[in-house]
Amino acid sequence: NIDLDDCIGPFDLALPCAVKHQCALLFVDISGFTALSTTLKVEKLSKTINDYFQLIVEQVQAFGGDILKFAGDAVFVEWRASPSTLLESSPDDPLGCTFGGEGLAAEKAVVTAGACAARIIDKCADYQVLDDDGKRIATLNLHCAVGFGEVLGVHLGDQDRMEYFIIGDPIKQVADAMDLGKMGEVVASPACLKFLEGDSATQPRVILSKANTFSNPKLMFVKRDNKKRSQDNRLADRLADWDLQALKCLQKLMARYAHPVVVDNQLYRKGFGTGKEVKAQERFISEAEIRDVFTVFIQPMVSSHLSGNLSEDVQILKTLHEIMVIVNKELRRFKGQLRQYTVDDKGKPVQHLSF
């Protein structure tokens, strides 16, 4: 047995821990999963959802995006446009130095996010779900929004369960933009329109649709990287020289961020459990489950708007962190599970619990 605290030691986080940087933020909102869940058997439903998300992920990877969070039937993706720094940092503090590389130039980050959104619309809008005989039984659809600005990535929680929570003006931008977009459309915030179309717009605007995917000339010439990530950036390659003990330590640390069902299913993964490789179809069945649950949504009455005043912003983060710690404590008491702590389509914090 390995003691997680011994493995992590001084590198464990003092919570809440917030990292700030500028980025182009892509929000992908999917429609049709709820209707699909009443139509398909659990194995077919699981495979369909996995296939659809995989199709989206492949486009994100091809354009070099980083997936920040799967939020129910939505996805947050970023392209960093500056180095990352700790929110509370000092120039004399070695932990306060920048890290994570320079990122892309602001215009390139926005244009690449827009091009990725265009490709997702082209590949994934009006997605036909077929039965075994090739007959259409449902349609999945989506629309996208792009924002730009400074975000904070915040680590919240306790030793049992943690979340990576994103907050900042781009969240509000994409939330406002989504209200204007229909299925099969991409909407850009005014901050993005400055780079995409060179104007000083004050309102979000639709920049492309399924019928006219590459109407913006700047988006037409963004090349997909068919090799996806460089070898230096792929996590699997960076961990290639780690021994089993170090990998197990990392797994335990990352398990704090995952739903317990996901953690339990790691027993089926070769190298960390039984050593028996499970076929894809068996995994779909094991990871999909139908159960009766009592679901609770909690919306903290806390502003998700950052003022730029360090003391005020730190207090917001501490409040969000304290809320999660309290919820974790009560969930352990009542044997419930935290599914997610995220922002909704209006940019407001929300917690999803199940019992």
GROMACS .gro file of C-alpha atoms in nm:
model
  355
    1ASN     CA    1   0.000   0.000   0.000
    2ILE     CA    2   0.119   0.352  -0.084
    3ASP     CA    3   0.048   0.650   0.138
    4LEU     CA    4  -0.076   0.928  -0.088
    5ASP     CA    5   0.048   1.200   0.146
    6ASP     CA    6   0.397   1.052   0.142
    7CYS     CA    7   0.392   1.045  -0.239
    8ILE     CA    8   0.269   1.401  -0.288
    9GLY     CA    9   0.444   1.560   0.010
   10PRO     CA   10   0.515   1.930  -0.034
   11PHE     CA   11   0.354   1.940  -0.378
   12ASP     CA   12   0.003   1.902  -0.236
   13LEU     CA   13  -0.216   2.208  -0.296
   14ALA     CA   14  -0.318   2.464  -0.037
   15LEU     CA   15  -0.684   2.510  -0.128
   16PRO     CA   16  -0.833   2.705  -0.290
   17CYS     CA   17  -0.553   2.736  -0.543
   18ALA     CA   18  -0.617   2.961  -0.844
   19VAL     CA   19  -0.416   2.995  -1.165
   20LYS     CA   20  -0.482   3.282  -1.408
   21HIS     CA   21  -0.409   3.331  -1.776
   22GLN     CA   22  -0.565   3.471  -2.092
   23CYS     CA   23  -0.731   3.234  -2.335
   24ALA     CA   24  -0.975   3.190  -2.616
   25LEU     CA   25  -1.262   2.987  -2.469
   26LEU     CA   26  -1.485   2.759  -2.676
   27PHE     CA   27  -1.816   2.640  -2.532
   28VAL     CA   28  -1.991   2.352  -2.708
   29ASP     CA   29  -2.355   2.289  -2.609
   30ILE     CA   30  -2.509   1.959  -2.719
   31SER     CA   31  -2.880   1.887  -2.761
   32GLY     CA   32  -3.060   1.554  -2.791
   33PHE     CA   33  -2.910   1.336  -2.516
   34THR     CA   34  -3.221   1.350  -2.297
   35ALA     CA   35  -3.454   1.229  -2.573
   36LEU     CA   36  -3.197   0.968  -2.669
   37SER     CA   37  -3.192   0.825  -2.316
   38THR     CA   38  -3.562   0.735  -2.343
   39THR     CA   39  -3.516   0.565  -2.681
   40LEU     CA   40  -3.205   0.346  -2.664
   41LYS     CA   41  -3.101   0.053  -2.449
   42VAL     CA   42  -2.822   0.128  -2.206
   43GLU     CA   43  -2.544  -0.037  -2.407
   44LYS     CA   44  -2.641   0.142  -2.731
   45LEU     CA   45  -2.690   0.470  -2.543
   46SER     CA   46  -2.346   0.447  -2.383
   47LYS     CA   47  -2.177   0.369  -2.714
   48THR     CA   48  -2.359   0.649  -2.897
   49ILE     CA   49  -2.267   0.910  -2.636
   50ASN     CA   50  -1.905   0.792  -2.626
   51ASP     CA   51  -1.878   0.795  -3.007
   52TYR     CA   52  -2.026   1.144  -3.030
   53PHE     CA   53  -1.803   1.293  -2.761
   54GLN     CA   54  -1.503   1.120  -2.919
   55LEU     CA   55  -1.583   1.288  -3.250
   56ILE     CA   56  -1.582   1.628  -3.077
   57VAL     CA   57  -1.263   1.548  -2.885
   58GLU     CA   58  -1.085   1.451  -3.207
   59GLN     CA   59  -1.158   1.795  -3.356
   60VAL     CA   60  -1.038   1.969  -3.039
   61GLN     CA   61  -0.716   1.770  -3.037
   62ALA     CA   62  -0.655   1.836  -3.405
   63PHE     CA   63  -0.665   2.211  -3.339
   64GLY     CA   64  -0.450   2.191  -3.026
   65GLY     CA   65  -0.720   2.281  -2.774
   66ASP     CA   66  -0.723   2.183  -2.406
   67ILE     CA   67  -1.050   2.042  -2.272
   68LEU     CA   68  -1.111   2.210  -1.937
   69LYS     CA   69  -1.433   2.037  -1.840
   70PHE     CA   70  -1.718   1.818  -1.959
   71ALA     CA   71  -2.021   1.987  -1.801
   72GLY     CA   72  -2.309   1.746  -1.854
   73ASP     CA   73  -2.399   1.781  -2.221
   74ALA     CA   74  -2.153   2.065  -2.277
   75VAL     CA   75  -1.776   2.103  -2.316
   76PHE     CA   76  -1.538   2.387  -2.224
   77VAL     CA   77  -1.217   2.412  -2.431
   78GLU     CA   78  -0.937   2.668  -2.417
   79TRP     CA   79  -0.642   2.793  -2.620
   80ARG     CA   80  -0.406   2.977  -2.386
   81ALA     CA   81  -0.281   3.317  -2.498
   82SER     CA   82  -0.044   3.395  -2.209
   83PRO     CA   83   0.168   3.217  -1.948
   84SER     CA   84  -0.009   3.099  -1.633
   85THR     CA   85   0.055   3.251  -1.290
   86LEU     CA   86  -0.084   3.193  -0.944
   87LEU     CA   87  -0.353   3.444  -0.850
   88GLU     CA   88  -0.181   3.521  -0.520
   89SER     CA   89   0.183   3.550  -0.615
   90SER     CA   90   0.483   3.766  -0.546
   91PRO     CA   91   0.771   3.841  -0.784
   92ASP     CA   92   1.007   3.718  -0.510
   93ASP     CA   93   0.815   3.393  -0.460
   94PRO     CA   94   0.952   3.104  -0.672
   95LEU     CA   95   0.601   2.962  -0.688
   96GLY     CA   96   0.479   3.289  -0.831
   97CYS     CA   97   0.679   3.268  -1.152
   98THR     CA   98   0.505   3.205  -1.481
   99PHE     CA   99   0.469   2.851  -1.612
  100GLY     CA  100   0.303   2.654  -1.888
  101GLY     CA  101   0.473   2.832  -2.178
  102GLU     CA  102   0.384   3.154  -2.357
  103GLY     CA  103   0.072   3.021  -2.528
  104LEU     CA  104  -0.051   3.149  -2.865
  105ALA     CA  105  -0.076   3.510  -2.972
  106ALA     CA  106  -0.420   3.644  -2.883
  107GLU     CA  107  -0.543   3.666  -3.243
  108LYS     CA  108  -0.416   3.319  -3.329
  109ALA     CA  109  -0.583   3.172  -3.018
  110VAL     CA  110  -0.920   3.325  -3.114
  111VAL     CA  111  -0.894   3.231  -3.481
  112THR     CA  112  -0.794   2.873  -3.394
  113ALA     CA  113  -1.085   2.841  -3.149
  114GLY     CA  114  -1.321   2.971  -3.419
  115ALA     CA  115  -1.182   2.730  -3.678
  116CYS     CA  116  -1.221   2.440  -3.435
  117ALA     CA  117  -1.582   2.544  -3.370
  118ALA     CA  118  -1.643   2.552  -3.745
  119ARG     CA  119  -1.502   2.201  -3.783
  120ILE     CA  120  -1.714   2.072  -3.492
  121ILE     CA  121  -2.028   2.219  -3.650
  122ASP     CA  122  -1.934   2.066  -3.986
  123LYS     CA  123  -1.868   1.719  -3.843
  124CYS     CA  124  -2.111   1.697  -3.551
  125ALA     CA  125  -2.421   1.910  -3.621
  126ASP     CA  126  -2.730   1.717  -3.736
  127TYR     CA  127  -2.563   1.391  -3.631
  128GLN     CA  128  -2.786   1.099  -3.724
  129VAL     CA  129  -2.821   0.815  -3.472
  130LEU     CA  130  -2.909   0.493  -3.651
  131ASP     CA  131  -3.040   0.159  -3.532
  132ASP     CA  132  -2.886  -0.174  -3.630
  133ASP     CA  133  -3.083  -0.171  -3.957
  134GLY     CA  134  -2.958   0.175  -4.055
  135LYS     CA  135  -3.286   0.350  -3.975
  136ARG     CA  136  -3.264   0.695  -3.815
  137ILE     CA  137  -3.395   0.692  -3.460
  138ALA     CA  138  -3.269   1.026  -3.331
  139THR     CA  139  -3.063   1.334  -3.416
  140LEU     CA  140  -2.796   1.497  -3.199
  141ASN     CA  141  -2.718   1.863  -3.254
  142LEU     CA  142  -2.504   2.137  -3.108
  143HIS     CA  143  -2.406   2.501  -3.123
  144CYS     CA  144  -2.091   2.682  -3.011
  145ALA     CA  145  -1.978   3.011  -2.864
  146VAL     CA  146  -1.631   3.165  -2.848
  147GLY     CA  147  -1.502   3.419  -2.593
  148PHE     CA  148  -1.168   3.573  -2.504
  149GLY     CA  149  -1.013   3.716  -2.189
  150GLU     CA  150  -0.863   3.622  -1.855
  151VAL     CA  151  -0.984   3.309  -1.676
  152LEU     CA  152  -0.907   3.161  -1.339
  153GLY     CA  153  -0.876   2.786  -1.300
  154VAL     CA  154  -0.948   2.711  -0.934
  155HIS     CA  155  -0.883   2.389  -0.743
  156LEU     CA  156  -1.157   2.346  -0.479
  157GLY     CA  157  -1.249   2.076  -0.229
  158ASP     CA  158  -1.088   1.848   0.027
  159GLN     CA  159  -0.889   1.526   0.047
  160ASP     CA  160  -1.187   1.314  -0.061
  161ARG     CA  161  -1.323   1.510  -0.356
  162MET     CA  162  -1.190   1.805  -0.555
  163GLU     CA  163  -1.302   2.000  -0.861
  164TYR     CA  164  -1.125   2.219  -1.114
  165PHE     CA  165  -1.357   2.518  -1.140
  166ILE     CA  166  -1.324   2.784  -1.411
  167ILE     CA  167  -1.433   3.142  -1.363
  168GLY     CA  168  -1.379   3.471  -1.542
  169ASP     CA  169  -1.514   3.709  -1.806
  170PRO     CA  170  -1.491   3.460  -2.101
  171ILE     CA  171  -1.743   3.240  -1.915
  172LYS     CA  172  -1.994   3.524  -1.915
  173GLN     CA  173  -1.911   3.604  -2.278
  174VAL     CA  174  -1.993   3.254  -2.403
  175ALA     CA  175  -2.304   3.239  -2.182
  176ASP     CA  176  -2.436   3.561  -2.337
  177ALA     CA  177  -2.339   3.444  -2.685
  178MET     CA  178  -2.520   3.111  -2.651
  179ASP     CA  179  -2.851   3.293  -2.606
  180LEU     CA  180  -2.820   3.425  -2.962
  181GLY     CA  181  -2.714   3.108  -3.139
  182LYS     CA  182  -2.936   2.840  -3.289
  183MET     CA  183  -2.840   2.478  -3.336
  184GLY     CA  184  -2.566   2.444  -3.598
  185GLU     CA  185  -2.433   2.797  -3.543
  186VAL     CA  186  -2.121   2.952  -3.390
  187VAL     CA  187  -2.151   3.283  -3.205
  188ALA     CA  188  -1.853   3.504  -3.120
  189SER     CA  189  -1.834   3.754  -2.834
  190PRO     CA  190  -1.735   4.119  -2.902
  191ALA     CA  191  -1.387   4.042  -2.763
  192CYS     CA  192  -1.346   3.775  -3.033
  193LEU     CA  193  -1.504   3.977  -3.313
  194LYS     CA  194  -1.224   4.230  -3.266
  195PHE     CA  195  -0.977   3.964  -3.385
  196LEU     CA  196  -1.200   3.780  -3.630
  197GLU     CA  197  -1.357   4.070  -3.817
  198GLY     CA  198  -1.164   4.375  -3.700
  199ASP     CA  199  -1.466   4.567  -3.576
  200SER     CA  200  -1.562   4.720  -3.242
  201ALA     CA  201  -1.885   4.526  -3.190
  202THR     CA  202  -2.069   4.564  -2.861
  203GLN     CA  203  -2.292   4.256  -2.898
  204PRO     CA  204  -2.222   3.888  -2.979
  205ARG     CA  205  -2.282   3.786  -3.338
  206VAL     CA  206  -2.328   3.465  -3.537
  207ILE     CA  207  -2.015   3.414  -3.746
  208LEU     CA  208  -2.099   3.088  -3.924
  209SER     CA  209  -2.351   2.807  -3.952
  210LYS     CA  210  -2.378   2.449  -4.072
  211ALA     CA  211  -2.485   2.575  -4.415
  212ASN     CA  212  -2.197   2.823  -4.439
  213THR     CA  213  -1.921   2.673  -4.225
  214PHE     CA  214  -1.623   2.879  -4.339
  215SER     CA  215  -1.779   3.217  -4.421
  216ASN     CA  216  -1.500   3.398  -4.232
  217PRO     CA  217  -1.182   3.408  -4.447
  218LYS     CA  218  -0.953   3.390  -4.143
  219LEU     CA  219  -1.104   3.058  -4.040
  220MET     CA  220  -1.062   2.900  -4.382
  221PHE     CA  221  -0.683   2.884  -4.367
  222VAL     CA  222  -0.632   2.746  -4.017
  223LYS     CA  223  -0.473   2.406  -4.067
  224ARG     CA  224  -0.557   2.108  -3.857
  225ASP     CA  225  -0.257   1.937  -3.700
  226ASN     CA  226  -0.309   1.579  -3.811
  227LYS     CA  227  -0.032   1.472  -3.576
  228LYS     CA  228  -0.231   1.639  -3.299
  229ARG     CA  229  -0.009   1.706  -2.999
  230SER     CA  230   0.368   1.709  -3.026
  231GLN     CA  231   0.544   1.428  -2.846
  232ASP     CA  232   0.666   1.671  -2.577
  233ASN     CA  233   0.309   1.773  -2.490
  234ARG     CA  234   0.140   1.433  -2.479
  235LEU     CA  235   0.087   1.327  -2.120
  236ALA     CA  236   0.144   0.960  -2.198
  237ASP     CA  237   0.488   1.037  -2.340
  238ARG     CA  238   0.581   1.266  -2.052
  239LEU     CA  239   0.503   0.982  -1.809
  240ALA     CA  240   0.686   0.716  -2.007
  241ASP     CA  241   0.979   0.704  -1.765
  242TRP     CA  242   0.773   0.705  -1.445
  243ASP     CA  243   0.780   0.386  -1.238
  244LEU     CA  244   0.466   0.207  -1.120
  245GLN     CA  245   0.476   0.362  -0.773
  246ALA     CA  246   0.486   0.714  -0.913
  247LEU     CA  247   0.202   0.637  -1.156
  248LYS     CA  248  -0.014   0.500  -0.875
  249CYS     CA  249   0.051   0.815  -0.675
  250LEU     CA  250  -0.060   1.026  -0.970
  251GLN     CA  251  -0.368   0.809  -1.015
  252LYS     CA  252  -0.468   0.856  -0.650
  253LEU     CA  253  -0.420   1.230  -0.677
  254MET     CA  254  -0.628   1.254  -0.995
  255ALA     CA  255  -0.895   1.028  -0.845
  256ARG     CA  256  -0.993   1.316  -0.617
  257TYR     CA  257  -1.126   1.499  -0.924
  258ALA     CA  258  -1.330   1.208  -1.063
  259HIS     CA  259  -1.674   1.070  -0.986
  260PRO     CA  260  -1.650   0.755  -0.766
  261VAL     CA  261  -1.805   0.540  -1.042
  262VAL     CA  262  -1.525   0.643  -1.278
  263VAL     CA  263  -1.263   0.569  -1.012
  264ASP     CA  264  -1.411   0.226  -0.942
  265ASN     CA  265  -1.412   0.144  -1.312
  266GLN     CA  266  -1.035   0.190  -1.322
  267LEU     CA  267  -1.022  -0.163  -1.181
  268TYR     CA  268  -1.096  -0.274  -1.534
  269ARG     CA  269  -0.800  -0.089  -1.678
  270LYS     CA  270  -0.491  -0.294  -1.755
  271GLY     CA  271  -0.201  -0.225  -1.521
  272PHE     CA  272  -0.398  -0.077  -1.231
  273GLY     CA  273  -0.643  -0.352  -1.148
  274THR     CA  274  -0.690  -0.711  -1.245
  275GLY     CA  275  -0.440  -0.699  -1.530
  276LYS     CA  276  -0.711  -0.826  -1.765
  277GLU     CA  277  -0.782  -0.609  -2.067
  278VAL     CA  278  -1.155  -0.555  -2.116
  279LYS     CA  279  -1.302  -0.531  -2.466
  280ALA     CA  280  -1.457  -0.200  -2.570
  281GLN     CA  281  -1.813  -0.334  -2.572
  282GLU     CA  282  -1.772  -0.481  -2.223
  283ARG     CA  283  -1.646  -0.145  -2.100
  284PHE     CA  284  -1.948   0.033  -2.249
  285ILE     CA  285  -2.172  -0.204  -2.053
  286SER     CA  286  -1.972  -0.178  -1.730
  287GLU     CA  287  -1.949   0.203  -1.743
  288ALA     CA  288  -2.317   0.250  -1.828
  289GLU     CA  289  -2.570   0.189  -1.559
  290ILE     CA  290  -2.940   0.245  -1.502
  291ARG     CA  291  -3.029   0.326  -1.143
  292ASP     CA  292  -3.288   0.522  -0.951
  293VAL     CA  293  -3.138   0.839  -0.808
  294PHE     CA  294  -3.254   1.141  -0.615
  295THR     CA  295  -3.092   1.444  -0.777
  296VAL     CA  296  -3.026   1.782  -0.618
  297PHE     CA  297  -2.903   2.098  -0.788
  298ILE     CA  298  -2.753   2.366  -0.565
  299GLN     CA  299  -2.690   2.717  -0.696
  300PRO     CA  300  -2.465   2.913  -0.459
  301MET     CA  301  -2.576   3.276  -0.427
  302VAL     CA  302  -2.226   3.394  -0.509
  303SER     CA  303  -2.124   3.626  -0.789
  304SER     CA  304  -1.909   3.456  -1.051
  305HIS     CA  305  -1.788   3.796  -1.175
  306LEU     CA  306  -1.429   3.884  -1.097
  307SER     CA  307  -1.372   4.251  -1.019
  308GLY     CA  308  -0.996   4.259  -1.070
  309ASN     CA  309  -0.954   4.358  -0.706
  310LEU     CA  310  -0.731   4.086  -0.560
  311SER     CA  311  -0.879   4.080  -0.210
  312GLU     CA  312  -1.238   4.072  -0.341
  313ASP     CA  313  -1.163   3.800  -0.596
  314VAL     CA  314  -0.980   3.588  -0.338
  315GLN     CA  315  -1.282   3.614  -0.109
  316ILE     CA  316  -1.512   3.488  -0.388
  317LEU     CA  317  -1.286   3.188  -0.443
  318LYS     CA  318  -1.266   3.114  -0.071
  319THR     CA  319  -1.645   3.124  -0.049
  320LEU     CA  320  -1.684   2.884  -0.344
  321HIS     CA  321  -1.425   2.657  -0.181
  322GLU     CA  322  -1.595   2.663   0.160
  323ILE     CA  323  -1.928   2.576  -0.004
  324MET     CA  324  -1.775   2.271  -0.165
  325VAL     CA  325  -1.610   2.158   0.159
  326ILE     CA  326  -1.944   2.184   0.342
  327VAL     CA  327  -2.127   1.997   0.064
  328ASN     CA  328  -1.862   1.722   0.066
  329LYS     CA  329  -1.903   1.682   0.441
  330GLU     CA  330  -2.281   1.650   0.419
  331LEU     CA  331  -2.259   1.412   0.122
  332ARG     CA  332  -2.039   1.178   0.325
  333ARG     CA  333  -2.291   1.197   0.607
  334PHE     CA  334  -2.588   1.112   0.383
  335LYS     CA  335  -2.396   0.876   0.150
  336GLY     CA  336  -2.445   1.091  -0.158
  337GLN     CA  337  -2.212   1.179  -0.445
  338LEU     CA  338  -2.102   1.504  -0.602
  339ARG     CA  339  -2.140   1.471  -0.974
  340GLN     CA  340  -2.014   1.815  -1.070
  341TYR     CA  341  -1.931   2.162  -0.947
  342THR     CA  342  -1.935   2.384  -1.253
  343VAL     CA  343  -2.098   2.686  -1.415
  344ASP     CA  344  -2.433   2.666  -1.591
  345ASP     CA  345  -2.524   2.809  -1.932
  346LYS     CA  346  -2.572   3.148  -1.767
  347GLY     CA  347  -2.221   3.150  -1.623
  348LYS     CA  348  -2.341   3.093  -1.265
  349PRO     CA  349  -2.195   2.835  -1.022
  350VAL     CA  350  -2.402   2.518  -0.977
  351GLN     CA  351  -2.352   2.187  -0.796
  352HIS     CA  352  -2.510   1.861  -0.911
  353LEU     CA  353  -2.558   1.597  -0.639
  354SER     CA  354  -2.707   1.248  -0.653
  355PHE     CA  355  -2.821   0.994  -0.392
   0.00000   0.00000   0.00000
